[in-house]
Tab-separated table of C-alpha atoms in Angstrom:
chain	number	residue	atom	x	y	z
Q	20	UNK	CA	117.685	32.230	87.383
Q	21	UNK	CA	114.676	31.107	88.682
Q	22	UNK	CA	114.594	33.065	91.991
Q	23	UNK	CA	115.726	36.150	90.059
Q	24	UNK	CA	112.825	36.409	87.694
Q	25	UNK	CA	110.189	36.035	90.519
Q	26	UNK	CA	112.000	38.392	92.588
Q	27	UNK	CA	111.345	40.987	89.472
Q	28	UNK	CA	107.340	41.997	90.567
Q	29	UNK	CA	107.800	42.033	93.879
Q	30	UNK	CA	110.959	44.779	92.996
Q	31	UNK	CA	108.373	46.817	90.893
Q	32	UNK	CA	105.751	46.696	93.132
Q	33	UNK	CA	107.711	47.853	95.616
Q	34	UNK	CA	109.459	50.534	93.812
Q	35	UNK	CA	106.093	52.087	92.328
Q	36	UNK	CA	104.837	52.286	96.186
Q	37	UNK	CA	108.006	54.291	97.333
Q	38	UNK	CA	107.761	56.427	93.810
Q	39	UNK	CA	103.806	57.168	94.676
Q	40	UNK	CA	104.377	57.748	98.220
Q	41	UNK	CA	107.323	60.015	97.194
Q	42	UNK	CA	105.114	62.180	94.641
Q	43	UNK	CA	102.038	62.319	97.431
Q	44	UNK	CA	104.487	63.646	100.053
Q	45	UNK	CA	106.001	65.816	96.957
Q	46	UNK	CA	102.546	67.163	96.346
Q	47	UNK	CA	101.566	68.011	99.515
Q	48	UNK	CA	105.013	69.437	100.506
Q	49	UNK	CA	104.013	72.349	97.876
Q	50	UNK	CA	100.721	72.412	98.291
Q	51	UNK	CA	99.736	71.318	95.142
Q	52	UNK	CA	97.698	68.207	97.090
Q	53	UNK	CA	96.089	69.682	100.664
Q	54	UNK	CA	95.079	66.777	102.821
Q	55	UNK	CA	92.826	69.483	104.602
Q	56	UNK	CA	90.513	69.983	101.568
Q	57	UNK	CA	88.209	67.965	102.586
Q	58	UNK	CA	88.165	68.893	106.412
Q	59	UNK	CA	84.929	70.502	107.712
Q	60	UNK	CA	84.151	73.162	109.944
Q	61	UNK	CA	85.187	76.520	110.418
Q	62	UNK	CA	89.179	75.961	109.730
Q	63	UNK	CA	90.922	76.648	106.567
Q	64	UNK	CA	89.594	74.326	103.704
Q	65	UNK	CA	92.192	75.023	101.301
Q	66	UNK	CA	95.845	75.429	101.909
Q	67	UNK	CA	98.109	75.624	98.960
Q	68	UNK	CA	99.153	76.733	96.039
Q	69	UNK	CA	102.258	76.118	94.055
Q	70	UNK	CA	103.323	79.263	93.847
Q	71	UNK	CA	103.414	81.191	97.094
Q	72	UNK	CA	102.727	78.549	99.072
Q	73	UNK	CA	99.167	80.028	99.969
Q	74	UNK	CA	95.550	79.445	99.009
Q	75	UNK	CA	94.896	82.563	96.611
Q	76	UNK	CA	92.700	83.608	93.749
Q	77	UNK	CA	89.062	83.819	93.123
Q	78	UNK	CA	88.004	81.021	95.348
Q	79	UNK	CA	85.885	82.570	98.724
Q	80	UNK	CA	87.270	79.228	100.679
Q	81	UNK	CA	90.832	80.936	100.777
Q	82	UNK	CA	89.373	83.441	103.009
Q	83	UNK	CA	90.216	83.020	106.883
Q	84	UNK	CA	86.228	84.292	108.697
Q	85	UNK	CA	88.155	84.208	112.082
Q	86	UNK	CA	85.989	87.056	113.944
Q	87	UNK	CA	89.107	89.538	114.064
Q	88	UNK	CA	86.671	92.652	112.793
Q	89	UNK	CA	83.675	94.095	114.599
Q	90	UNK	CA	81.733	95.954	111.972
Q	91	UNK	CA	79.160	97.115	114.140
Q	92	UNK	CA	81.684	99.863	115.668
Q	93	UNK	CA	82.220	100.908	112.025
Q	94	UNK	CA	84.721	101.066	109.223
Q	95	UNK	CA	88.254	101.828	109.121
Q	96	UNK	CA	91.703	102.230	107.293
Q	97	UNK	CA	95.292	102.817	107.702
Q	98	UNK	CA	96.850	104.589	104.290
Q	99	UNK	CA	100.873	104.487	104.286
Q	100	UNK	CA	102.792	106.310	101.991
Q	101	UNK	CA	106.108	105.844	103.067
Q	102	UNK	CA	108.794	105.292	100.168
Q	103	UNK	CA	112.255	104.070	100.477
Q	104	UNK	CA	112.810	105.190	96.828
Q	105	UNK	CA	111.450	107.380	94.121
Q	106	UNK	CA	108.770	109.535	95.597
Q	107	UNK	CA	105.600	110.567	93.071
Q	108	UNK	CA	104.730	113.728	93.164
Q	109	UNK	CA	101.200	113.159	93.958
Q	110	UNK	CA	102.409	112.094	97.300
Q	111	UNK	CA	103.765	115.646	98.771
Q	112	UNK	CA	106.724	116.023	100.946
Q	113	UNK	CA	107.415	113.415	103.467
Q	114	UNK	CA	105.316	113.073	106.266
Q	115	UNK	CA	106.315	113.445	109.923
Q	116	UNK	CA	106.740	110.397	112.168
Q	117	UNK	CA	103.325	108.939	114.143
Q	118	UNK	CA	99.891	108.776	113.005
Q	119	UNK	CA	98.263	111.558	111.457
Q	120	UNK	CA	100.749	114.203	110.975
Q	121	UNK	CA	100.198	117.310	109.941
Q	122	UNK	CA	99.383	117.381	105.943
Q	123	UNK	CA	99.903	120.455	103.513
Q	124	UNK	CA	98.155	121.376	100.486
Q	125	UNK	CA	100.949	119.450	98.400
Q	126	UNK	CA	99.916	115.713	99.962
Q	127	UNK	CA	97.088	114.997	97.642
Q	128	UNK	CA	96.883	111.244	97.901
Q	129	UNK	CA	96.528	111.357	101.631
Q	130	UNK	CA	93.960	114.533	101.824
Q	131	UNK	CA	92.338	112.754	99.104
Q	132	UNK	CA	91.348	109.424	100.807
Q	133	UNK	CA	90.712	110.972	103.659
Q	134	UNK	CA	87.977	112.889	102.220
Q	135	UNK	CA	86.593	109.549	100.300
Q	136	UNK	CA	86.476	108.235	104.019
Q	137	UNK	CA	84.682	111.061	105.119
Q	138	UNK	CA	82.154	111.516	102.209
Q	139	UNK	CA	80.983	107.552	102.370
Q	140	UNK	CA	81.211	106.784	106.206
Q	141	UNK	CA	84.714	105.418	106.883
Q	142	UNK	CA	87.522	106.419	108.994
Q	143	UNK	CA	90.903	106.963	107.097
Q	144	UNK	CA	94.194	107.001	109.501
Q	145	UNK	CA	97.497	107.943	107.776
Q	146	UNK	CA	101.182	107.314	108.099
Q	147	UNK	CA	104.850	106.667	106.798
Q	148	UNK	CA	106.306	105.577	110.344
Q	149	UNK	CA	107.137	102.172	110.052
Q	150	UNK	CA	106.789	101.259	113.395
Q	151	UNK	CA	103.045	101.834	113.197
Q	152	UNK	CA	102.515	98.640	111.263
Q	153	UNK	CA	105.205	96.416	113.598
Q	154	UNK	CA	102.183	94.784	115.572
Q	155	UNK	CA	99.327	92.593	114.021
Q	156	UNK	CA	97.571	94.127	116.752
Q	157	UNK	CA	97.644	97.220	115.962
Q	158	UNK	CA	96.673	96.179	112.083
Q	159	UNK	CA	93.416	94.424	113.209
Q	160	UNK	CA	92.259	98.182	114.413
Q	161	UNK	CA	91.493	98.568	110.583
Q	162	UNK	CA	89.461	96.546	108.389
Q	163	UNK	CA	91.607	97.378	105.285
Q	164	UNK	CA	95.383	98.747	104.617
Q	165	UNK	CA	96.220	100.614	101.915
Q	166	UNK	CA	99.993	100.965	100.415
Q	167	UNK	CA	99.652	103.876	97.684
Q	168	UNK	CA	102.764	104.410	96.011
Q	169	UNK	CA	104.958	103.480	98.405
Q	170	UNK	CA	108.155	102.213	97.091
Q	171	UNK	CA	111.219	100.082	97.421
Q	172	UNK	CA	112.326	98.601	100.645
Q	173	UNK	CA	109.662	100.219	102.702
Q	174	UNK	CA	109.103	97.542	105.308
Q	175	UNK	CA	111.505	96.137	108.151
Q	176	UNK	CA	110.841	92.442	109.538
Q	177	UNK	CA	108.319	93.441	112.184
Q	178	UNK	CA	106.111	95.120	109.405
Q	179	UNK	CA	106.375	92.228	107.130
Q	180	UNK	CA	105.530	90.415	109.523
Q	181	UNK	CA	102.936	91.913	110.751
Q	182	UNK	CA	101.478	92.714	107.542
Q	183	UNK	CA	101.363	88.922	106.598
Q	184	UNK	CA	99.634	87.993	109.966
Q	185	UNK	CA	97.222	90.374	109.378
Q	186	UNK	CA	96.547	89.310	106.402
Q	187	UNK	CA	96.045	85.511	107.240
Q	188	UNK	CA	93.719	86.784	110.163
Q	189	UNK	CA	90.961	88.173	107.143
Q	190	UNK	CA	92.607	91.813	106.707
Q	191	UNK	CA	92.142	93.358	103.349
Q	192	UNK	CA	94.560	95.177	101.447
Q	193	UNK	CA	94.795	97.817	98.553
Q	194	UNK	CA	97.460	98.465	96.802
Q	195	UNK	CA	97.478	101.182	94.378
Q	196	UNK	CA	100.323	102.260	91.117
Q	197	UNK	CA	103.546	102.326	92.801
Q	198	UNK	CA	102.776	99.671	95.586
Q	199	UNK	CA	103.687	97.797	92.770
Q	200	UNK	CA	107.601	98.797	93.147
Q	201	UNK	CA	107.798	97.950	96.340
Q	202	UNK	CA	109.213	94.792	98.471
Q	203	UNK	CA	110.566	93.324	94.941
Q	204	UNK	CA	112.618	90.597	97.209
Q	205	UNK	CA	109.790	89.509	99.273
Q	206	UNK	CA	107.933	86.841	97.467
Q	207	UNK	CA	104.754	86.734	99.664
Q	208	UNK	CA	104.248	90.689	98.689
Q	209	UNK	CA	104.385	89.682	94.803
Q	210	UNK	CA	101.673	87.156	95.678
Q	211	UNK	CA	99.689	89.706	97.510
Q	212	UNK	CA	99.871	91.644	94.752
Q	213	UNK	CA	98.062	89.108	92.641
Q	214	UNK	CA	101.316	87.734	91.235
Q	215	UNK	CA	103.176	90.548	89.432
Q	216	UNK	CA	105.597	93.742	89.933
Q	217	UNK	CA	105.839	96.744	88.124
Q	218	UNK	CA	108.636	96.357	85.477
Q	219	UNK	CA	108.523	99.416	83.880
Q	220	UNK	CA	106.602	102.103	81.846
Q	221	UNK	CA	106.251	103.584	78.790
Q	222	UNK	CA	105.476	108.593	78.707
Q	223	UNK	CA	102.460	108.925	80.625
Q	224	UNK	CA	99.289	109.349	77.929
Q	225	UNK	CA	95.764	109.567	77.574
Q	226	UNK	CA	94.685	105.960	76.866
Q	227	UNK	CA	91.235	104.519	76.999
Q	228	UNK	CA	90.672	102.031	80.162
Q	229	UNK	CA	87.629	99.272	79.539
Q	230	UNK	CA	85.681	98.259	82.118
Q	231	UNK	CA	85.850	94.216	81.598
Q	232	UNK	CA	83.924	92.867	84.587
Q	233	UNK	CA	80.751	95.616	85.156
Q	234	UNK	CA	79.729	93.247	88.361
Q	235	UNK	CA	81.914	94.142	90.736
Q	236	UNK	CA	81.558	96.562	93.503
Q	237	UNK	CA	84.253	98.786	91.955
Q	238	UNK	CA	83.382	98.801	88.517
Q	239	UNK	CA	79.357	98.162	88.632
Q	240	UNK	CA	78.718	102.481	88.270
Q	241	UNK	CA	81.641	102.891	85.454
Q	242	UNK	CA	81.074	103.091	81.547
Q	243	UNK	CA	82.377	100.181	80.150
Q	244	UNK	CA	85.251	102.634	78.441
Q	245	UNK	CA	86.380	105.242	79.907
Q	246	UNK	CA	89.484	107.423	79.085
Q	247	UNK	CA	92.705	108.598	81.692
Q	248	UNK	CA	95.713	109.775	81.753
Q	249	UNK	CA	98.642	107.674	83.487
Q	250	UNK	CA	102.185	105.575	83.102
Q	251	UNK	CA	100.305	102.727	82.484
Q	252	UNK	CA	102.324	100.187	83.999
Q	253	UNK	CA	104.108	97.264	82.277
Q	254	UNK	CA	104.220	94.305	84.341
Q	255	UNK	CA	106.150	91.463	85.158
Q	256	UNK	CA	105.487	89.039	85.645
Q	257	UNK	CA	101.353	89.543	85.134
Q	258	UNK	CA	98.665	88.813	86.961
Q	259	UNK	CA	97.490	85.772	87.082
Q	260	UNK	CA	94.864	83.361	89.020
Q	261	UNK	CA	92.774	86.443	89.900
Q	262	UNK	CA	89.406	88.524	88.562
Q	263	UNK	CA	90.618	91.179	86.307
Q	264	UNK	CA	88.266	94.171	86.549
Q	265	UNK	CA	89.821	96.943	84.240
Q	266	UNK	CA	92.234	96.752	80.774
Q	267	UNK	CA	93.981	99.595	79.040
Q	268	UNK	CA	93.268	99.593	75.130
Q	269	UNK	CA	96.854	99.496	74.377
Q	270	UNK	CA	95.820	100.415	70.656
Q	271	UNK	CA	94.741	103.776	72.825
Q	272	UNK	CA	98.394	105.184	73.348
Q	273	UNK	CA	99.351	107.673	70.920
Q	274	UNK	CA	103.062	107.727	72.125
Q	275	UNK	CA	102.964	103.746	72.197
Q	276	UNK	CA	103.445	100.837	74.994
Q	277	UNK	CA	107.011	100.153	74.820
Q	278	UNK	CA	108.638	100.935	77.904
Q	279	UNK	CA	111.687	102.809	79.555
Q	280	UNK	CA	113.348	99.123	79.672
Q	281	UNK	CA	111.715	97.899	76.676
Q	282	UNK	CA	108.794	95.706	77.834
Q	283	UNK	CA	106.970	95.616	74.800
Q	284	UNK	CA	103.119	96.015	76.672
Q	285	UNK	CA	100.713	93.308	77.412
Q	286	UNK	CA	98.914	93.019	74.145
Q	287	UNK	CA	95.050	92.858	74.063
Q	288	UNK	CA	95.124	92.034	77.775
Q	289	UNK	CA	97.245	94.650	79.648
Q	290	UNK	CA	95.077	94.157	83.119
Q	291	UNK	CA	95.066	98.085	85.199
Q	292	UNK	CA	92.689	96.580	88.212
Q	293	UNK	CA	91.920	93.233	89.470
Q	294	UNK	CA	90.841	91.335	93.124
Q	295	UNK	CA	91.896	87.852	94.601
Q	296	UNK	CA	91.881	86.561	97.405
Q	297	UNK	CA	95.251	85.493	98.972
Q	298	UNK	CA	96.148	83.662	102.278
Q	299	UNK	CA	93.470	84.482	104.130
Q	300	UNK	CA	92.682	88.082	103.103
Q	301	UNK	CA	91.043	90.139	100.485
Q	302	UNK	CA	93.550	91.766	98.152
Q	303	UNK	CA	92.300	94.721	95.426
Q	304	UNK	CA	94.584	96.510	93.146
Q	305	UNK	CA	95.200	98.491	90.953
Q	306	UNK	CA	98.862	100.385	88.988
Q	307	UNK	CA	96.558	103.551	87.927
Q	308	UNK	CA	96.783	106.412	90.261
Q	309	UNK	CA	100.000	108.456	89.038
Q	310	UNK	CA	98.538	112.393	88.916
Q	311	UNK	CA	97.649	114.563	91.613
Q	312	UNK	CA	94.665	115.627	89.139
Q	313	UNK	CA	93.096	112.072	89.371
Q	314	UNK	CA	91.700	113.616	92.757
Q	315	UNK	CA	90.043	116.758	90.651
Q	316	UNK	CA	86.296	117.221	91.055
Q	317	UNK	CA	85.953	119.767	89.038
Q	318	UNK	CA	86.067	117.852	85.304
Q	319	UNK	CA	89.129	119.590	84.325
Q	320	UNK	CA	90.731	115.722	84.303
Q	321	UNK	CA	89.243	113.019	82.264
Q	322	UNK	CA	88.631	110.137	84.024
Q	323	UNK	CA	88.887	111.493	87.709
Q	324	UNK	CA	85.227	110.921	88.517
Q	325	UNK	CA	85.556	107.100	87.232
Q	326	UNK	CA	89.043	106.704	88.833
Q	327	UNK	CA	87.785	108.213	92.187
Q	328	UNK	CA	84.760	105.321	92.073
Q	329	UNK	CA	87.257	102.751	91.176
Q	330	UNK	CA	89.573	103.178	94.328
Q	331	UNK	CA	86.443	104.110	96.311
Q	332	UNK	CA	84.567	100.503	95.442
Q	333	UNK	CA	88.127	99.240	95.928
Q	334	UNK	CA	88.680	100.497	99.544
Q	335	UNK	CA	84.724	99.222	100.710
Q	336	UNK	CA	85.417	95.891	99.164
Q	337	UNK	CA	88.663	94.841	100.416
Q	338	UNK	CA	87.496	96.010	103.810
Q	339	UNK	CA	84.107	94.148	103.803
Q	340	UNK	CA	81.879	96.887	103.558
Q	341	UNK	CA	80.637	95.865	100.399
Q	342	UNK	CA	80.755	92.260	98.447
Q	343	UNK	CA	83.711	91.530	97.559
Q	344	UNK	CA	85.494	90.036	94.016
Q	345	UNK	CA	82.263	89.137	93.033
């Protein structure tokens, strides 16, 4: 009985070791404990998160300074379009394969960022051939990538891969309204996307958008309330872990938030723009951008001007030609 009884610490002991070795190697397993925090130099200084298994948010350490971008030879983007699904109107018909096809009158996203390129000093490149994103290589020829409205499964293996890689080597990406219904099945892409997917949507409606961080880059020249027209995306999940820039006043919407699947809105904080940074790179988004006539210059559309400087301050953020997620 003796023996037994002092045998009874040295069991505990030993059993609270293996339990806190267990949790440690737990911890770091999901990144929730990075033994590289505290590394110095010029490599990554934080690792995980529980999530996605990346560093994201609002923290500048998450992004990867690895010299893949010579700004001294100028700015540039690649804008796909392509959609493996519904198809908004604002998009036109389908573009030939390549880069750069020819463009009619009725593609209004991609004539439209093209111009923003060329009215504030930045080269825009366009496609919706797939195997023009298949090499990171190719991707590092462009300081930002932008997926507007694409949708569903618009990427094969050598894109996603590529995409990620290029995002982990400092890339920046923009994602604008229906980039949010695309690559549902690919986990890294909802964490890209500042963790969320579009869920659904209720008529689109005039609704009043409020400006809730006036510091950054994309929303410094805005009015702190502005009103648009658009779907006004329900999300789910939400956003979280990242800088929200821009709400919709769901009180705002005359034919209510409910949507076409019955989300029921996001209540006084239904988030329309926001930055993070996510494994590596500079993400900004945004689920506005549904009508052609958000491109109008001629103040037939409310809210164009401000939309237009929203995407614009978007674009030279994510692609470092301005601060950015400040």
């Amino acid at each position: 009985m003796t023996s037994r009884l002092r045998m009874r610490p040295l069991h505990a002991a030993l059993t609270s070791a293996a339990t806190t070795v267990g949790i440690t190697v737990a911890l770091v397993a999901t990144g929730t404990l990075s033994v590289a925090q505290g590394r110095v130099g010029q490599g990554a200084q934080n690792l995980g998160d529980p999530d996605y298994g990346v560093c994201r948010g609002v923290d500048a350490r998450c992004y990867h300074d690895w010299g893949n971008f010579d700004t001294t030879k100028g700015f540039k983007v690649l804008l796909y379009t392509r959609t493996a699904g519904p198809r908004h109107a604002n998009l036109g018909p389908a573009l030939a394969s390549g880069l750069n096809p020819p463009l009619t009158d009725a593609n209004v996203v991609q004539n439209a960022v093209r111009k923003l390129g060329t009215d504030n000093g930045f080269q825009v490149d366009y496609t919706e051939d797939v195997s023009q994103l298949a090499s990171p290589a190719t991707l590092f020829k462009y300081n930002a990538v932008i997926f507007y409205s694409t949708s569903r499964d618009t990427l094969d293996d050598a894109a996603q891969t590529s995409l990620r890689q290029y995002v982990r080597g400092g890339g920046g990406f923009v994602g604008v309204h229906n980039a949010f219904g695309t690559e549902y099945n690919w986990p890294w892409y909802e964490g890209l996307l500042g963790n969320a997917n579009f869920y659904d949507h209720g008529p689109e409606q005039s609704g009043t958008v409020e400006t809730v961080d006036r510091k950054d880059v994309s929303t410094k020249s805005l009015p702190s309330r502005w009103t648009f027209s658009d779907e006004w995306y329900n999300l789910v999940p939400a956003p979280t872990d990242v800088r929200v820039l821009a709400n919709v006043d769901e009180s705002t919407l005359a034919k209510g938030v409910t949507g076409n699947y019955n989300h029921p809105g996001h209540g006084e904080n239904h988030p329309v723009a926001w930055c993070q940074y996510y494994d590596g790179g500079r993400a900004w988004l945004t689920t506005l951008g549904h009508d052609a006539k958000d491109f109008s210059t001629d103040g037939s559309f409310a809210g164009a001007a401000e939309f237009q400087k929203l995407l614009l301050g978007g674009i030279e953020s994510a692609m470092g030609k301005s601060p950015f997620c400040k």
